[in-house]
Short mmCIF file of C-alpha atoms and ligand atoms in Angstrom, two decimals:
data_model
loop_
_atom_site.label_atom_id
_atom_site.label_comp_id
_atom_site.label_asym_id
_atom_site.label_seq_id
_atom_site.Cartn_x
_atom_site.Cartn_y
_atom_site.Cartn_z
CA MET A 1 -78.00 59.22 133.28
CA GLY A 2 -77.58 62.11 135.67
CA GLU A 3 -73.88 61.66 135.25
CA THR A 4 -72.07 64.82 134.34
CA LEU A 5 -68.50 65.84 134.72
CA LEU A 6 -69.09 69.34 133.66
CA THR A 7 -71.73 71.84 134.50
CA GLU A 8 -71.80 71.14 138.21
CA THR A 9 -68.06 71.32 138.47
CA VAL A 10 -67.41 74.89 139.34
CA SER A 11 -70.28 75.36 141.74
CA GLU A 12 -70.39 72.00 143.45
CA THR A 13 -69.22 72.15 147.02
CA SER A 14 -70.17 69.56 149.57
CA SER A 15 -71.36 70.67 152.99
CA ASP A 16 -67.92 70.32 154.51
CA GLY A 17 -66.38 72.31 151.68
CA SER A 18 -64.43 69.26 150.58
CA GLU A 19 -64.64 70.04 146.89
CA ALA A 20 -63.49 73.59 147.38
CA GLY A 21 -60.13 73.15 145.67
CA GLU A 22 -57.86 76.13 145.15
CA THR A 23 -58.04 76.20 141.37
CA LEU A 24 -60.47 75.16 138.69
CA LEU A 25 -58.03 72.40 137.68
CA GLU A 26 -58.00 70.95 141.20
CA ARG A 27 -61.75 71.27 141.66
CA GLU A 28 -62.45 69.60 138.33
CA ALA A 29 -60.01 66.78 139.01
CA LEU A 30 -61.69 65.92 142.31
CA HIS A 31 -65.13 66.25 140.80
CA ASN A 32 -64.25 63.96 137.88
CA ILE A 33 -62.71 61.35 140.17
CA ARG A 34 -65.84 61.26 142.34
CA GLU A 35 -68.15 60.99 139.34
CA LEU A 36 -66.10 58.14 137.94
CA ILE A 37 -66.04 56.28 141.27
CA ARG A 38 -69.86 56.55 141.37
CA ILE A 39 -70.05 54.51 138.18
CA ASP A 40 -69.80 50.84 139.11
CA SER A 41 -67.35 49.57 136.48
CA VAL A 42 -66.33 46.38 138.25
CA ASN A 43 -64.46 43.97 136.03
CA THR A 44 -65.27 40.41 137.04
CA GLY A 45 -63.17 39.05 134.20
CA ASP A 46 -66.28 37.28 132.86
CA LEU A 47 -68.21 38.82 129.95
CA ARG A 48 -71.44 37.26 131.23
CA THR A 49 -71.32 39.13 134.53
CA ILE A 50 -69.79 42.44 133.47
CA GLY A 51 -72.20 45.32 133.05
CA ASP A 52 -71.71 48.41 130.90
CA GLY A 53 -69.88 50.40 133.57
CA GLU A 54 -66.74 50.87 131.50
CA ALA A 55 -68.75 52.13 128.54
CA ARG A 56 -70.66 54.60 130.73
CA ALA A 57 -67.40 55.82 132.26
CA ALA A 58 -65.89 56.16 128.79
CA ARG A 59 -68.91 58.16 127.55
CA LEU A 60 -68.59 60.42 130.55
CA VAL A 61 -64.95 61.11 129.74
CA GLN A 62 -65.82 61.74 126.10
CA ALA A 63 -68.55 64.21 127.02
CA ALA A 64 -66.18 66.10 129.31
CA LEU A 65 -63.60 66.40 126.56
CA ALA A 66 -66.20 67.39 123.96
CA GLU A 67 -67.47 70.21 126.13
CA VAL A 68 -64.18 72.07 125.72
CA GLY A 69 -63.93 71.19 122.03
CA LEU A 70 -61.63 68.16 122.31
CA GLU A 71 -62.48 65.46 119.83
CA SER A 72 -62.09 61.88 120.93
CA GLU A 73 -62.91 58.44 119.68
CA PHE A 74 -65.16 56.07 121.61
CA ILE A 75 -64.26 52.48 120.87
CA GLU A 76 -66.34 49.61 122.11
CA SER A 77 -64.22 46.48 121.65
CA THR A 78 -67.26 44.41 122.53
CA PRO A 79 -70.62 45.63 123.90
CA GLY A 80 -70.21 47.42 127.22
CA ARG A 81 -66.42 47.55 127.10
CA GLY A 82 -65.74 51.20 126.35
CA ASN A 83 -62.42 52.89 125.57
CA VAL A 84 -61.80 56.55 124.74
CA VAL A 85 -58.75 58.03 123.02
CA ALA A 86 -58.03 61.68 122.20
CA ARG A 87 -54.95 63.27 120.68
CA LEU A 88 -53.83 66.78 121.48
CA ARG A 89 -51.46 67.88 118.71
CA GLY A 90 -48.11 69.26 119.76
CA ALA A 91 -45.60 71.46 117.97
CA GLY A 92 -41.86 72.11 117.99
CA PRO A 93 -40.36 75.40 119.25
CA ASP A 94 -40.59 76.92 115.74
CA GLY A 95 -44.22 75.91 115.40
CA GLY A 96 -43.32 73.00 113.13
CA ALA A 97 -43.41 69.29 113.81
CA PRO A 98 -42.63 68.28 117.42
CA GLU A 99 -39.07 67.13 118.07
CA ARG A 100 -40.17 64.16 120.14
CA GLY A 101 -42.57 61.30 119.53
CA ALA A 102 -46.02 61.33 121.07
CA LEU A 103 -46.55 60.65 124.78
CA VAL A 104 -49.43 58.34 125.68
CA VAL A 105 -50.97 59.23 129.05
CA HIS A 106 -53.42 56.56 130.08
CA ALA A 107 -55.68 55.28 132.82
CA HIS A 108 -57.97 52.27 133.01
CA LEU A 109 -61.66 52.78 133.70
CA ASP A 110 -62.41 49.37 135.22
CA VAL A 111 -61.97 48.42 138.87
CA VAL A 112 -61.63 45.14 140.75
CA PRO A 113 -64.65 43.60 142.54
CA VAL A 114 -65.65 44.53 146.08
CA ASP A 115 -67.48 41.30 146.98
CA GLY A 116 -66.48 39.58 150.16
CA GLN A 117 -64.77 42.67 151.49
CA ASP A 118 -65.86 44.56 154.54
CA TRP A 119 -66.30 48.23 153.58
CA ARG A 120 -67.14 50.87 156.18
CA HIS A 121 -67.96 53.41 153.46
CA PRO A 122 -69.91 52.53 150.29
CA PRO A 123 -67.43 51.50 147.56
CA PHE A 124 -69.25 53.49 144.87
CA GLY A 125 -70.22 56.40 147.10
CA ALA A 126 -67.07 58.54 146.65
CA GLU A 127 -67.63 59.85 150.17
CA ILE A 128 -65.17 62.17 151.84
CA HIS A 129 -64.46 61.76 155.54
CA ASP A 130 -61.78 63.65 157.45
CA GLY A 131 -60.08 64.77 154.28
CA LEU A 132 -59.96 61.26 152.77
CA LEU A 133 -61.82 60.21 149.62
CA TYR A 134 -63.18 56.66 149.86
CA GLY A 135 -64.20 54.40 147.00
CA ARG A 136 -63.19 51.68 144.59
CA GLY A 137 -60.79 53.28 142.16
CA ALA A 138 -59.65 56.06 144.53
CA VAL A 139 -56.05 54.95 143.86
CA ASP A 140 -56.51 52.26 141.17
CA MET A 141 -57.04 54.31 139.14
CA LYS A 142 -60.00 56.59 138.63
CA ASN A 143 -57.87 59.17 140.39
CA PHE A 144 -55.55 59.47 137.41
CA ALA A 145 -58.41 59.21 134.90
CA GLY A 146 -60.10 62.18 136.59
CA VAL A 147 -56.84 64.13 136.71
CA LEU A 148 -56.13 63.49 133.03
CA VAL A 149 -59.57 64.73 132.02
CA ALA A 150 -59.08 67.87 134.10
CA VAL A 151 -55.63 68.52 132.60
CA ALA A 152 -56.84 67.96 129.02
CA ARG A 153 -59.73 70.38 129.63
CA SER A 154 -57.38 72.93 131.13
CA PHE A 155 -55.05 72.72 128.12
CA ALA A 156 -57.96 73.00 125.71
CA ARG A 157 -59.44 76.05 127.44
CA GLU A 158 -56.06 77.74 127.40
CA GLY A 159 -55.35 76.77 123.79
CA PHE A 160 -52.04 75.31 124.98
CA VAL A 161 -49.96 73.51 122.35
CA PRO A 162 -47.75 70.90 124.04
CA PRO A 163 -44.14 70.29 122.92
CA ARG A 164 -45.16 66.84 121.66
CA ASP A 165 -48.42 65.10 120.77
CA LEU A 166 -50.28 63.96 123.87
CA VAL A 167 -52.47 60.90 123.45
CA PHE A 168 -55.01 60.75 126.26
CA ALA A 169 -56.21 57.15 126.52
CA PHE A 170 -58.82 55.64 128.82
CA PHE A 171 -58.89 51.86 128.70
CA ALA A 172 -61.31 49.09 129.62
CA ASP A 173 -60.33 45.73 131.06
CA GLU A 174 -56.91 46.41 132.58
CA GLU A 175 -57.79 44.35 135.64
CA ALA A 176 -58.37 41.23 133.53
CA GLY A 177 -55.37 41.52 131.24
CA GLY A 178 -56.49 44.26 128.85
CA VAL A 179 -58.04 41.78 126.40
CA TRP A 180 -60.87 44.26 125.59
CA GLY A 181 -58.81 47.34 126.36
CA ALA A 182 -55.16 48.21 125.73
CA LYS A 183 -54.32 44.82 124.22
CA TRP A 184 -57.29 45.00 121.85
CA LEU A 185 -56.47 48.54 120.75
CA VAL A 186 -52.80 47.73 120.20
CA GLU A 187 -53.83 44.82 117.98
CA HIS A 188 -56.80 46.39 116.17
CA ARG A 189 -56.17 50.14 116.29
CA PRO A 190 -52.41 50.75 116.43
CA ASP A 191 -53.05 53.93 114.40
CA LEU A 192 -54.29 55.59 117.61
CA PHE A 193 -50.75 55.38 119.02
CA GLU A 194 -48.93 56.29 115.84
CA GLY A 195 -45.60 58.00 116.45
CA ALA A 196 -45.74 57.40 120.21
CA THR A 197 -42.44 56.71 121.93
CA GLU A 198 -43.32 56.87 125.62
CA ALA A 199 -46.27 56.20 127.91
CA LEU A 200 -47.19 57.38 131.38
CA SER A 201 -49.61 55.66 133.78
CA GLU A 202 -49.70 53.52 136.98
CA VAL A 203 -48.06 52.21 139.23
CA GLY A 204 -45.80 54.76 140.87
CA GLY A 205 -45.54 58.48 141.53
CA PHE A 206 -46.56 58.21 145.18
CA SER A 207 -44.31 59.57 147.90
CA VAL A 208 -42.49 57.40 150.42
CA PRO A 209 -40.42 58.73 153.31
CA ILE A 210 -36.64 58.77 153.11
CA PRO A 211 -35.57 57.96 156.66
CA ALA A 212 -32.30 59.64 157.60
CA ALA A 213 -29.73 56.98 158.40
CA ALA A 214 -28.44 57.06 161.99
CA ALA A 215 -24.89 57.64 160.84
CA ALA A 216 -26.02 60.53 158.66
CA SER A 217 -27.82 62.36 161.46
CA GLU A 218 -24.72 62.02 163.66
CA ARG A 219 -22.69 63.55 160.88
CA SER A 220 -25.05 66.45 160.49
CA GLU A 221 -24.64 67.29 164.18
CA ALA A 222 -20.90 67.71 163.76
CA PRO A 223 -19.89 71.40 163.83
CA ASP A 224 -18.53 71.46 160.26
CA ALA A 225 -21.32 69.47 158.70
CA GLY A 226 -23.48 72.31 157.42
CA ALA A 227 -23.33 70.89 153.91
CA ALA A 228 -24.73 67.56 155.07
CA THR A 229 -28.18 69.08 155.64
CA VAL A 230 -30.78 66.69 154.29
CA ARG A 231 -32.20 68.07 151.09
CA HIS A 232 -34.63 65.30 150.17
CA ARG A 233 -37.12 63.96 152.66
CA ARG A 234 -39.45 62.11 150.34
CA ALA A 235 -38.93 59.89 147.35
CA TYR A 236 -41.46 59.67 144.54
CA LEU A 237 -41.13 56.24 143.02
CA VAL A 238 -41.32 55.92 139.25
CA ALA A 239 -41.77 52.44 137.78
CA THR A 240 -39.24 52.16 134.96
CA ALA A 241 -39.66 48.40 134.62
CA GLU A 242 -42.22 45.67 135.26
CA LYS A 243 -41.80 42.01 136.01
CA GLY A 244 -43.09 39.53 133.46
CA VAL A 245 -45.80 37.02 134.26
CA ALA A 246 -45.99 33.40 133.27
CA TRP A 247 -48.22 30.49 134.16
CA ALA A 248 -46.90 26.98 134.16
CA ARG A 249 -48.00 23.46 134.93
CA VAL A 250 -45.88 20.76 136.47
CA THR A 251 -47.00 17.20 135.74
CA ALA A 252 -45.90 13.94 137.34
CA ARG A 253 -46.88 10.65 135.72
CA GLY A 254 -46.70 7.17 137.20
CA ARG A 255 -48.29 3.75 137.23
CA PRO A 256 -51.81 3.82 138.65
CA GLY A 257 -52.66 1.12 141.19
CA HIS A 258 -54.42 0.02 144.34
CA GLY A 259 -53.75 2.08 147.42
CA SER A 260 -52.98 -1.08 149.37
CA ARG A 261 -49.85 -1.73 147.32
CA PRO A 262 -47.56 1.36 147.31
CA THR A 263 -45.43 1.95 144.23
CA THR A 264 -42.11 3.76 143.94
CA ASP A 265 -43.36 6.11 141.23
CA ASN A 266 -46.54 7.43 142.85
CA PRO A 267 -47.16 10.76 141.00
CA VAL A 268 -48.76 12.31 144.10
CA VAL A 269 -45.50 11.87 146.00
CA ARG A 270 -43.44 13.16 143.11
CA ILE A 271 -45.56 16.26 142.56
CA GLY A 272 -45.35 16.88 146.30
CA ARG A 273 -41.55 16.81 146.15
CA ALA A 274 -41.45 19.16 143.17
CA VAL A 275 -43.83 21.64 144.81
CA ALA A 276 -41.84 21.56 148.06
CA ALA A 277 -38.60 22.17 146.15
CA ILE A 278 -40.14 25.21 144.43
CA GLY A 279 -41.43 26.51 147.73
CA ASP A 280 -37.99 26.16 149.34
CA HIS A 281 -36.09 27.72 146.49
CA ARG A 282 -35.07 31.38 146.48
CA PHE A 283 -34.11 32.77 143.14
CA PRO A 284 -31.01 34.96 143.24
CA PHE A 285 -31.15 38.59 144.34
CA THR A 286 -30.74 40.65 141.19
CA ARG A 287 -29.61 44.24 140.85
CA THR A 288 -31.58 45.33 137.79
CA PRO A 289 -30.84 48.84 136.43
CA ALA A 290 -33.99 50.07 138.22
CA LEU A 291 -32.89 48.62 141.57
CA GLU A 292 -29.30 49.77 141.07
CA THR A 293 -30.47 53.35 140.49
CA PHE A 294 -32.88 53.17 143.42
CA LEU A 295 -30.10 52.01 145.79
CA GLU A 296 -27.78 54.73 144.56
CA ARG A 297 -30.19 57.69 144.70
CA PHE A 298 -32.15 56.64 147.76
CA GLY A 299 -28.92 55.81 149.60
CA GLU A 300 -27.44 59.16 148.70
CA ALA A 301 -30.55 60.99 149.84
CA ARG A 302 -30.66 59.30 153.24
CA GLY A 303 -26.96 59.95 153.72
CA LEU A 304 -25.88 56.31 153.86
CA ALA A 305 -24.95 54.11 150.93
CA PHE A 306 -26.51 50.68 150.68
CA PRO A 307 -24.01 47.85 151.18
CA ASP A 308 -22.83 45.66 148.31
CA ALA A 309 -23.74 42.23 149.63
CA ALA A 310 -27.22 41.06 148.65
CA ALA A 311 -28.06 39.83 152.16
CA ASP A 312 -27.13 43.20 153.66
CA VAL A 313 -29.14 45.12 151.07
CA GLU A 314 -32.17 42.97 151.83
CA ALA A 315 -31.74 43.50 155.55
CA GLU A 316 -31.68 47.26 155.01
CA LEU A 317 -34.66 47.17 152.66
CA ALA A 318 -36.58 45.26 155.35
CA GLU A 319 -36.05 48.25 157.64
CA LEU A 320 -37.75 50.55 155.15
CA GLY A 321 -41.14 48.99 155.92
CA PHE A 322 -43.66 48.99 153.07
CA THR A 323 -41.23 50.70 150.71
CA GLY A 324 -38.68 47.96 151.35
CA SER A 325 -41.17 45.15 150.82
CA LEU A 326 -42.21 46.67 147.47
CA LEU A 327 -38.58 46.98 146.42
CA GLY A 328 -37.74 43.51 147.71
CA ALA A 329 -40.51 41.95 145.60
CA GLY A 330 -38.83 43.45 142.55
CA ALA A 331 -35.40 42.03 143.34
CA ARG A 332 -35.94 38.33 142.64
CA ASP A 333 -37.78 36.06 140.26
CA THR A 334 -40.51 34.13 142.06
CA ALA A 335 -42.43 30.92 141.54
CA SER A 336 -45.55 30.26 143.59
CA PRO A 337 -47.38 26.92 143.49
CA THR A 338 -51.09 27.83 143.48
CA VAL A 339 -53.23 24.85 142.40
CA LEU A 340 -52.79 21.13 143.07
CA ASP A 341 -54.69 18.44 141.26
CA ALA A 342 -54.32 14.68 141.82
CA GLY A 343 -56.43 11.61 142.40
CA SER A 344 -60.12 11.21 143.04
CA LYS A 345 -60.45 8.30 145.41
CA THR A 346 -58.60 7.51 148.60
CA ASN A 347 -57.80 3.88 147.76
CA VAL A 348 -56.61 4.56 144.19
CA ILE A 349 -53.09 5.68 143.30
CA PRO A 350 -53.65 8.00 140.31
CA GLY A 351 -51.63 7.90 137.11
CA VAL A 352 -51.09 11.63 136.99
CA ALA A 353 -50.74 14.59 139.33
CA THR A 354 -50.31 18.27 138.46
CA ALA A 355 -49.48 21.59 140.07
CA SER A 356 -50.01 25.10 138.65
CA LEU A 357 -47.41 27.78 139.15
CA ASP A 358 -47.56 31.55 139.09
CA LEU A 359 -44.21 32.85 137.85
CA ARG A 360 -42.88 36.41 138.03
CA VAL A 361 -39.77 37.10 136.01
CA LEU A 362 -37.35 40.03 136.02
CA PRO A 363 -36.28 41.87 132.85
CA GLY A 364 -33.18 40.17 131.48
CA HIS A 365 -34.14 36.74 132.83
CA GLU A 366 -36.50 35.81 129.99
CA GLU A 367 -33.99 33.35 128.53
CA THR A 368 -32.63 31.73 131.68
CA PHE A 369 -35.60 31.54 134.02
CA VAL A 370 -37.30 28.41 132.71
CA ASP A 371 -34.05 26.40 132.71
CA GLU A 372 -33.42 27.46 136.27
CA LEU A 373 -36.92 26.42 137.30
CA ARG A 374 -36.47 23.09 135.56
CA ALA A 375 -33.30 22.46 137.54
CA VAL A 376 -35.20 23.14 140.78
CA ILE A 377 -38.06 20.71 140.11
CA GLY A 378 -35.79 17.91 138.89
CA PRO A 379 -35.94 15.60 135.91
CA ASP A 380 -38.81 13.26 136.83
CA VAL A 381 -41.66 15.77 136.38
CA GLU A 382 -42.69 17.65 133.23
CA LEU A 383 -42.79 21.44 133.03
CA GLU A 384 -45.00 23.28 130.56
CA VAL A 385 -45.20 27.08 130.37
CA SER A 386 -48.53 28.24 128.94
CA THR A 387 -49.13 31.98 129.26
CA TRP A 388 -46.09 34.19 128.95
CA ILE A 389 -46.17 37.98 129.20
CA ALA A 390 -42.64 39.27 128.93
CA PRO A 391 -41.16 41.75 131.42
CA ILE A 392 -40.52 45.30 130.24
CA ALA A 393 -37.81 47.84 131.06
CA SER A 394 -37.49 51.49 130.02
CA PRO A 395 -34.43 53.75 130.27
CA VAL A 396 -33.97 55.03 133.85
CA ASP A 397 -32.16 58.19 132.79
CA ALA A 398 -34.60 59.38 130.14
CA PRO A 399 -35.49 63.09 129.80
CA ILE A 400 -39.03 62.28 130.90
CA VAL A 401 -37.67 61.18 134.30
CA SER A 402 -35.89 64.55 134.62
CA ALA A 403 -39.16 66.25 133.72
CA MET A 404 -40.85 64.32 136.54
CA GLN A 405 -38.21 65.60 138.95
CA GLN A 406 -38.77 69.18 137.79
CA ALA A 407 -42.54 68.85 138.03
CA ILE A 408 -42.34 67.40 141.55
CA GLU A 409 -39.75 69.88 142.80
CA ALA A 410 -41.87 72.86 141.82
CA ASP A 411 -44.46 71.65 144.34
CA ASP A 412 -42.32 69.75 146.81
CA PRO A 413 -38.73 71.02 146.96
CA GLU A 414 -37.85 68.10 149.26
CA GLY A 415 -39.06 65.49 146.77
CA LEU A 416 -36.73 63.22 144.85
CA VAL A 417 -37.85 61.06 141.92
CA VAL A 418 -36.37 57.56 142.22
CA PRO A 419 -36.80 54.62 139.81
CA TYR A 420 -38.01 51.21 140.94
CA LEU A 421 -39.17 47.97 139.40
CA LEU A 422 -42.87 47.20 139.67
CA PRO A 423 -43.37 43.55 140.65
CA ALA A 424 -46.78 43.53 138.88
CA SER A 425 -48.22 44.35 135.44
CA THR A 426 -49.93 47.31 133.80
CA ASP A 427 -51.23 48.25 130.35
CA ASN A 428 -47.74 49.58 129.62
CA LYS A 429 -46.84 45.98 128.73
CA HIS A 430 -49.31 46.02 125.83
CA LEU A 431 -48.11 49.41 124.59
CA SER A 432 -44.53 48.17 124.70
CA ARG A 433 -45.38 45.90 121.76
CA LEU A 434 -45.55 49.08 119.67
CA GLY A 435 -42.08 50.10 120.86
CA ILE A 436 -43.48 52.51 123.46
CA ALA A 437 -41.38 52.86 126.65
CA GLY A 438 -43.68 52.81 129.67
CA TYR A 439 -43.37 54.65 132.98
CA GLY A 440 -45.49 54.29 136.13
CA PHE A 441 -45.92 57.74 137.63
CA VAL A 442 -49.17 59.05 139.10
CA PRO A 443 -47.93 61.87 141.34
CA LEU A 444 -49.36 61.69 144.87
CA ARG A 445 -47.90 63.37 147.90
CA VAL A 446 -49.10 61.47 150.97
CA PRO A 447 -48.22 61.52 154.68
CA ASP A 448 -45.16 59.46 155.64
CA GLY A 449 -47.01 56.44 156.99
CA PHE A 450 -49.47 56.19 154.10
CA ASP A 451 -48.84 53.12 151.93
CA VAL A 452 -50.40 53.93 148.55
CA PHE A 453 -49.49 50.57 147.04
CA GLY A 454 -51.19 48.91 150.01
CA GLN A 455 -54.48 50.60 149.02
CA PHE A 456 -54.72 48.76 145.71
CA HIS A 457 -57.62 46.26 145.63
CA THR A 458 -58.36 46.54 149.39
CA ALA A 459 -61.54 47.34 151.32
CA ASP A 460 -62.09 51.03 152.08
CA GLU A 461 -59.68 52.07 149.35
CA HIS A 462 -58.94 55.73 150.04
CA ILE A 463 -56.65 58.64 149.35
CA PRO A 464 -56.17 62.07 150.94
CA VAL A 465 -58.07 64.75 148.99
CA ASP A 466 -55.09 67.10 149.10
CA ALA A 467 -52.95 64.40 147.45
CA LEU A 468 -55.35 64.56 144.51
CA ALA A 469 -54.96 68.32 144.18
CA PHE A 470 -51.19 67.78 144.22
CA SER A 471 -51.64 65.10 141.57
CA ALA A 472 -53.52 67.49 139.28
CA ARG A 473 -50.95 70.27 139.65
CA VAL A 474 -47.90 68.07 139.13
CA THR A 475 -49.43 66.12 136.23
CA GLU A 476 -50.37 69.35 134.48
CA ARG A 477 -46.85 70.68 134.93
CA LEU A 478 -45.29 67.42 133.80
CA LEU A 479 -47.33 67.28 130.60
CA ARG A 480 -46.25 70.82 129.78
CA LEU A 481 -42.60 69.82 130.17
CA ALA A 482 -42.56 66.23 129.00
ZN1 ZN B 501 -54.62 49.69 138.06
#
């Protein structure tokens, strides 16, 4: 196929020297990421239109691991949908069994479509311009796949035995719910994750600025305020929880009739009222453990505590720009009406009208959310919840979070790891069914104004090349410690 992760790695240097990383680990990581981006593994969500991109990417990963003697299993859940899983055995301090359960480090090999988007640089070109790598998957998430391959190869070359088993997993189909990827493997091949207690993947690990609060900078100018010197200038967000997702349908029924003779129970009017009520409703601001810890640590670092009142917290979050909007989205349940369906002819009052809802639910609200929604829409429409993927939450003070802090600090002494709640979903939800606690942490140090989350699924998806080198170094360190 002309696709190789390996032999070109050490020597390949583009004309502008952009692949000339400092170390073999960094050079290989960048090389792998570019090779993976060059494989079009777009997931349309439709088996009829998906090619074999994921399988080719998976084979590429497998070949790279095999070259350094790492055995892996290639699993095609259905033709073209490739997954690869490898286990690096760990040992305890005395050389016996590891003291901790296995850690699953995973990345998905599929990407979202690029159709209808205006790209300045080719989405599968992996071109580097002005120190930025462009391409679909540059942040979501061929970057981490490439880093994981480089780290696994580095460990294998060194003969390093980690303190716990490391399961390197590369999944298909994350972007369409993991049906042929993580979900499939959890259901059909749970043995691959045997003994695993934690998992590490997207979405988190990127740096965001910690703006010094005005009051804090005044304090630090006071003559006796030497101790108030700001120690942390950047936060690295780690997703310790994810919102759940549900789909629902609201149905209004009434007596059909002629448009010339209005009725009091016209279902179109009733569905309209229900949809408007949902649109007007704001679910309560909720301080989940992830948000609570974020407010505490981030507030401490910027030298100004967040207020107690929900409205004031939200006002302050709004001032944090993209960081605040990400945090704000994880502070409330939401219900968005997305599809309306009623009637077929202008002079006919239909007997039924429906609306579809996209629901996002916080951990801890699984039991109460539907009742609350029912109260909002009122008694004269029906509510039916179809798909339901429960939210997940992992301990915020786990040793692995301390290991992240250590791994970051070694490279960025001004970095502070801070938990947050991801308002979206990842493959960690599937792994949680096996009792595996998931964390979103793909370390990336980026300039202050760079919104990594904002790069997901957009045109001209890109990432600074030096952030990828950072990613490789910190991930390698973290997997040694974790
Ligand atoms: Zn992703």
